[in-house]
Coordinates of C-alpha atoms in Angstrom, one line a residue:
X1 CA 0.0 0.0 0.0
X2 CA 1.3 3.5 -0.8
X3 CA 2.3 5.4 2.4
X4 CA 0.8 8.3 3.4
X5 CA 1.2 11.2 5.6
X6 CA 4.6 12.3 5.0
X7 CA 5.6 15.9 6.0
X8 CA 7.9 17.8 4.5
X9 CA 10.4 17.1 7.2
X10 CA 10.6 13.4 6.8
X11 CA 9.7 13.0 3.2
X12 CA 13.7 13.1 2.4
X13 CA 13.6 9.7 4.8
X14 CA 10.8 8.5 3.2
X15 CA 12.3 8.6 -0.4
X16 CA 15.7 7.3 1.0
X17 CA 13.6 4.2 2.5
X18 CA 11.8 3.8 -0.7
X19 CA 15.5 3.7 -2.9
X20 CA 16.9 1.2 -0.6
X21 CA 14.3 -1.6 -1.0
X22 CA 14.4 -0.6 -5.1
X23 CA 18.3 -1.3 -4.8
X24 CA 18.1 -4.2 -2.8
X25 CA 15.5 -5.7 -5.3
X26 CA 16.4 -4.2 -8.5
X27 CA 20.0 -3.3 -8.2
X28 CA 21.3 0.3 -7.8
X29 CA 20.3 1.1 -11.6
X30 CA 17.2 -0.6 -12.0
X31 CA 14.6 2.0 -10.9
X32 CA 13.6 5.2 -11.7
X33 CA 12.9 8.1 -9.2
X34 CA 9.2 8.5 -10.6
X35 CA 9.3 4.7 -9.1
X36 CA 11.0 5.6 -6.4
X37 CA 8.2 8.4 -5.8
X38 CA 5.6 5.9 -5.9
X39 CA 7.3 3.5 -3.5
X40 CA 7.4 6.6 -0.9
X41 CA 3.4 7.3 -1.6
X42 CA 3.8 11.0 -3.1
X43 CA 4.2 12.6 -6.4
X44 CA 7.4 12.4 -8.9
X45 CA 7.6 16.4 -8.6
X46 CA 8.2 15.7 -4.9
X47 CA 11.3 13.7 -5.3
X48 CA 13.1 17.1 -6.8
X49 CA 12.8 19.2 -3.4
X50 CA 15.6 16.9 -2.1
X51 CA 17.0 15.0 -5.0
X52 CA 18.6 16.2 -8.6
X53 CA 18.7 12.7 -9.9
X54 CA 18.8 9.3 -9.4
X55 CA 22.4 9.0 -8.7
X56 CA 21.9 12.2 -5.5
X57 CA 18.9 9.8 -4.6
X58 CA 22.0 6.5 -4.2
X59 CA 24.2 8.6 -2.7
X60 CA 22.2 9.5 0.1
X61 CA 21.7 6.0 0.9
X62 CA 25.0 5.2 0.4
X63 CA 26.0 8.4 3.0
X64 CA 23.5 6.6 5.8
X65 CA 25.0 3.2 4.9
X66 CA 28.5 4.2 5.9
X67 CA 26.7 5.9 9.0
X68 CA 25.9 2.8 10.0
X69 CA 29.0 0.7 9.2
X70 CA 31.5 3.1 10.6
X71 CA 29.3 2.9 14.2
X72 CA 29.2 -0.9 13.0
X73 CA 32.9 -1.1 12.9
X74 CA 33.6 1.0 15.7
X75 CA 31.5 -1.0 18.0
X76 CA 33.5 -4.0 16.3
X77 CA 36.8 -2.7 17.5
X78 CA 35.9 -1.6 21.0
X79 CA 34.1 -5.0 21.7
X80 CA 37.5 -6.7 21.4
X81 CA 39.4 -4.5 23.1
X82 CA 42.1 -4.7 24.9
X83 CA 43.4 -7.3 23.0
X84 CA 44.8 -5.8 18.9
X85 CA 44.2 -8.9 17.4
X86 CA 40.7 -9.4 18.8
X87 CA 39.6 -6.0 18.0
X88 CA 41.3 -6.7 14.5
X89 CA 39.3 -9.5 13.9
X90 CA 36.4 -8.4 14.5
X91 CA 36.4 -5.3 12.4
X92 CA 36.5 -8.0 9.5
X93 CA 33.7 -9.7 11.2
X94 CA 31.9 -6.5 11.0
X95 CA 31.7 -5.6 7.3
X96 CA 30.5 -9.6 6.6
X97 CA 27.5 -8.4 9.5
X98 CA 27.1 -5.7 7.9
X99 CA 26.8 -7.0 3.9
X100 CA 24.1 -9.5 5.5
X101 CA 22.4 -6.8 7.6
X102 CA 22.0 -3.8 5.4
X103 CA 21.9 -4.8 1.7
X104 CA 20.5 -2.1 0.0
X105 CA 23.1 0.3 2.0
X106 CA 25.9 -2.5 0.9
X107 CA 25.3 -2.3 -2.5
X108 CA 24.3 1.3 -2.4
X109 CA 28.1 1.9 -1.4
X110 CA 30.0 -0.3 -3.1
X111 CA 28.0 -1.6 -6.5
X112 CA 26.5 1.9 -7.0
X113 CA 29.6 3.1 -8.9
X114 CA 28.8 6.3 -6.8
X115 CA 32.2 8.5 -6.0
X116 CA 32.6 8.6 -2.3
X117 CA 34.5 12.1 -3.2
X118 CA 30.2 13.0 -5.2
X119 CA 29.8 15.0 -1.5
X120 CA 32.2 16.3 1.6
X121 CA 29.8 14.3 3.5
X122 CA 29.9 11.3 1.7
X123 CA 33.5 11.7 2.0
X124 CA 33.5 12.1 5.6
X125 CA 32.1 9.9 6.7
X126 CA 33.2 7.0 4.5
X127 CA 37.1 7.9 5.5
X128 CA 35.6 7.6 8.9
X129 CA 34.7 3.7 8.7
X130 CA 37.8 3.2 6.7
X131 CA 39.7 4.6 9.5
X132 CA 38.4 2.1 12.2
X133 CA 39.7 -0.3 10.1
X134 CA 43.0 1.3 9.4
X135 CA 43.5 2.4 13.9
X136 CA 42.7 -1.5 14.1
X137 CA 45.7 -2.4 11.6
X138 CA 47.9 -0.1 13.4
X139 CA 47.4 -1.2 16.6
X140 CA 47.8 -4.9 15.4
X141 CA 51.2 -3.8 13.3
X142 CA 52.9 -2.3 16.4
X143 CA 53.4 -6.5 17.3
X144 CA 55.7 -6.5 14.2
X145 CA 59.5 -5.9 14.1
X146 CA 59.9 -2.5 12.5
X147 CA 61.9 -3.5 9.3
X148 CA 58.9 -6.0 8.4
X149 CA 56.4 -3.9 9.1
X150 CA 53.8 -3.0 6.4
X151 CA 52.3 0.6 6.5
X152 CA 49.2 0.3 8.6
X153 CA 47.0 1.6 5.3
X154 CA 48.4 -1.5 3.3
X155 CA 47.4 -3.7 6.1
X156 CA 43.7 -2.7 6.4
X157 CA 43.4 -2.5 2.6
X158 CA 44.4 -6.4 2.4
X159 CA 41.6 -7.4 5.1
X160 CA 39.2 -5.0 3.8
X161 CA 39.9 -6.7 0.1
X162 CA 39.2 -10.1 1.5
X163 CA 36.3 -9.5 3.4
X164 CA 35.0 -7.5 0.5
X165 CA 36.1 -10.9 -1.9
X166 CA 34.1 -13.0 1.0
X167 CA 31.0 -10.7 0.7
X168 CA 31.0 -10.4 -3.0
X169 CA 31.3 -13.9 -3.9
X170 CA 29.6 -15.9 -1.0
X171 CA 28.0 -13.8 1.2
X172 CA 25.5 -12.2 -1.5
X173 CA 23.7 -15.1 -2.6
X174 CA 25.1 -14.7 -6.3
X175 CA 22.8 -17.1 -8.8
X176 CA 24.5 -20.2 -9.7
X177 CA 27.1 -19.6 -6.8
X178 CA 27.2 -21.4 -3.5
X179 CA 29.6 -21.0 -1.5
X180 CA 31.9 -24.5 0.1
X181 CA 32.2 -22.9 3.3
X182 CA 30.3 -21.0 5.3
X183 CA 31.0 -17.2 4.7
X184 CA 32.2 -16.3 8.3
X185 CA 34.3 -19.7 8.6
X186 CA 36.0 -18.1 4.7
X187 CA 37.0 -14.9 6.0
X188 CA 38.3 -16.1 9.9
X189 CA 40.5 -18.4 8.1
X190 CA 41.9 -16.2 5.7
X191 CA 42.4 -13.9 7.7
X192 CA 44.0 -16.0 10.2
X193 CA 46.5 -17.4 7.3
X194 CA 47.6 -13.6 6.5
X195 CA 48.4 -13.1 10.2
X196 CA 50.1 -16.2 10.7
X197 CA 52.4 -15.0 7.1
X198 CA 53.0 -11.9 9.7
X199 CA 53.8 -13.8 12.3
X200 CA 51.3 -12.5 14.1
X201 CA 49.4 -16.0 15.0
X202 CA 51.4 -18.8 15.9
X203 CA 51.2 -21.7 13.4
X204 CA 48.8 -24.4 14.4
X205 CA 50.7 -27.5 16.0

């Protein structure tokens, strides 16, 4: 049924709430904002008080994804706190959760082919989850002789690579693809095997 009753404040929301379940059925370019207006319950001329286009319609729900996965990943890291490697791990935990969690977001963000650089807020606050992950790598690295240390950014790129490779291929129900593991048991062990080539788990007896 068409919603009804928005007010002017909220009707930004509504539109946002609208895109997400068009991009989590559809895919990020398989709607149209007159759609998207109908989804929401008001008019297509409505859409253009907040939104230019399609593409400043994505990006707002890819903004309030990384809201949600920088908290997400924040939380991750504190929860395994004090321990580096705890915290570590579950930061790659974390994006898997979130992938499952927030779909629309998920691929909003990252199968959009929307610029984080399209808005300083975009920006923001998608340097800001790629920073938990980054504080989490450098904590982890300081366990690492200096001469074999790799730059903190480089070590947070690799997890964020594999958990992204776990997600893409496994996690996301892909047609035709199943996946031989379960997705969590995937990503623990490969990230377990790039620590161990760190030294940073000891070798299984």
């Amino acid at each position: 049924m068409p919603k009804k009753g928005y007010h002017h404040g909220n009707l930004r929301q509504a539109l946002t709430a609208a895109a997400l379940e068009l991009i989590e059925a559809r895919g990020p370019m398989g709607f149209t904002l007159s759609e998207a207006a109908k989804q929401a319950g008001v008019t297509p001329a409505a859409v253009y008080r907040h939104f230019d286009g399609r593409e400043a319609l994505i990006a707002e729900a890819a903004q309030q994804g990384y809201e949600i996965f920088a908290d997400l990943m924040e939380y991750a890291y504190q929860s395994g706190q004090p321990s580096a490697l705890k915290a570590f791990e579950a930061t790659g935990r974390a994006y898997l959760a979130f992938a499952r969690k927030y779909p629309g977001h998920y691929i909003a963000m990252f199968e959009s082919g929307i610029s984080i650089n399209r808005t300083p807020e975009l920006a923001l606050v998608a340097n800001r989850a790629n920073g938990v992950l980054e504080k989490a790598a450098t904590d982890l690295s300081q366990h690492i002789p200096e001469d074999k240390r790799p730059p903190a950014s480089m070590f947070s790129a690799h997890i964020w690579a594999m958990s992204h490779g776990v997600v893409e291929l496994f996690a996301r129900n892909s047609p035709g693809r199943a996946s031989p593991f379960p997705p969590e048991d995937l990503l623990e062990t490969g990230i377990g095997i790039y620590l161990r080539g760190l030294g940073l788990v000891q070798p299984d007896d």
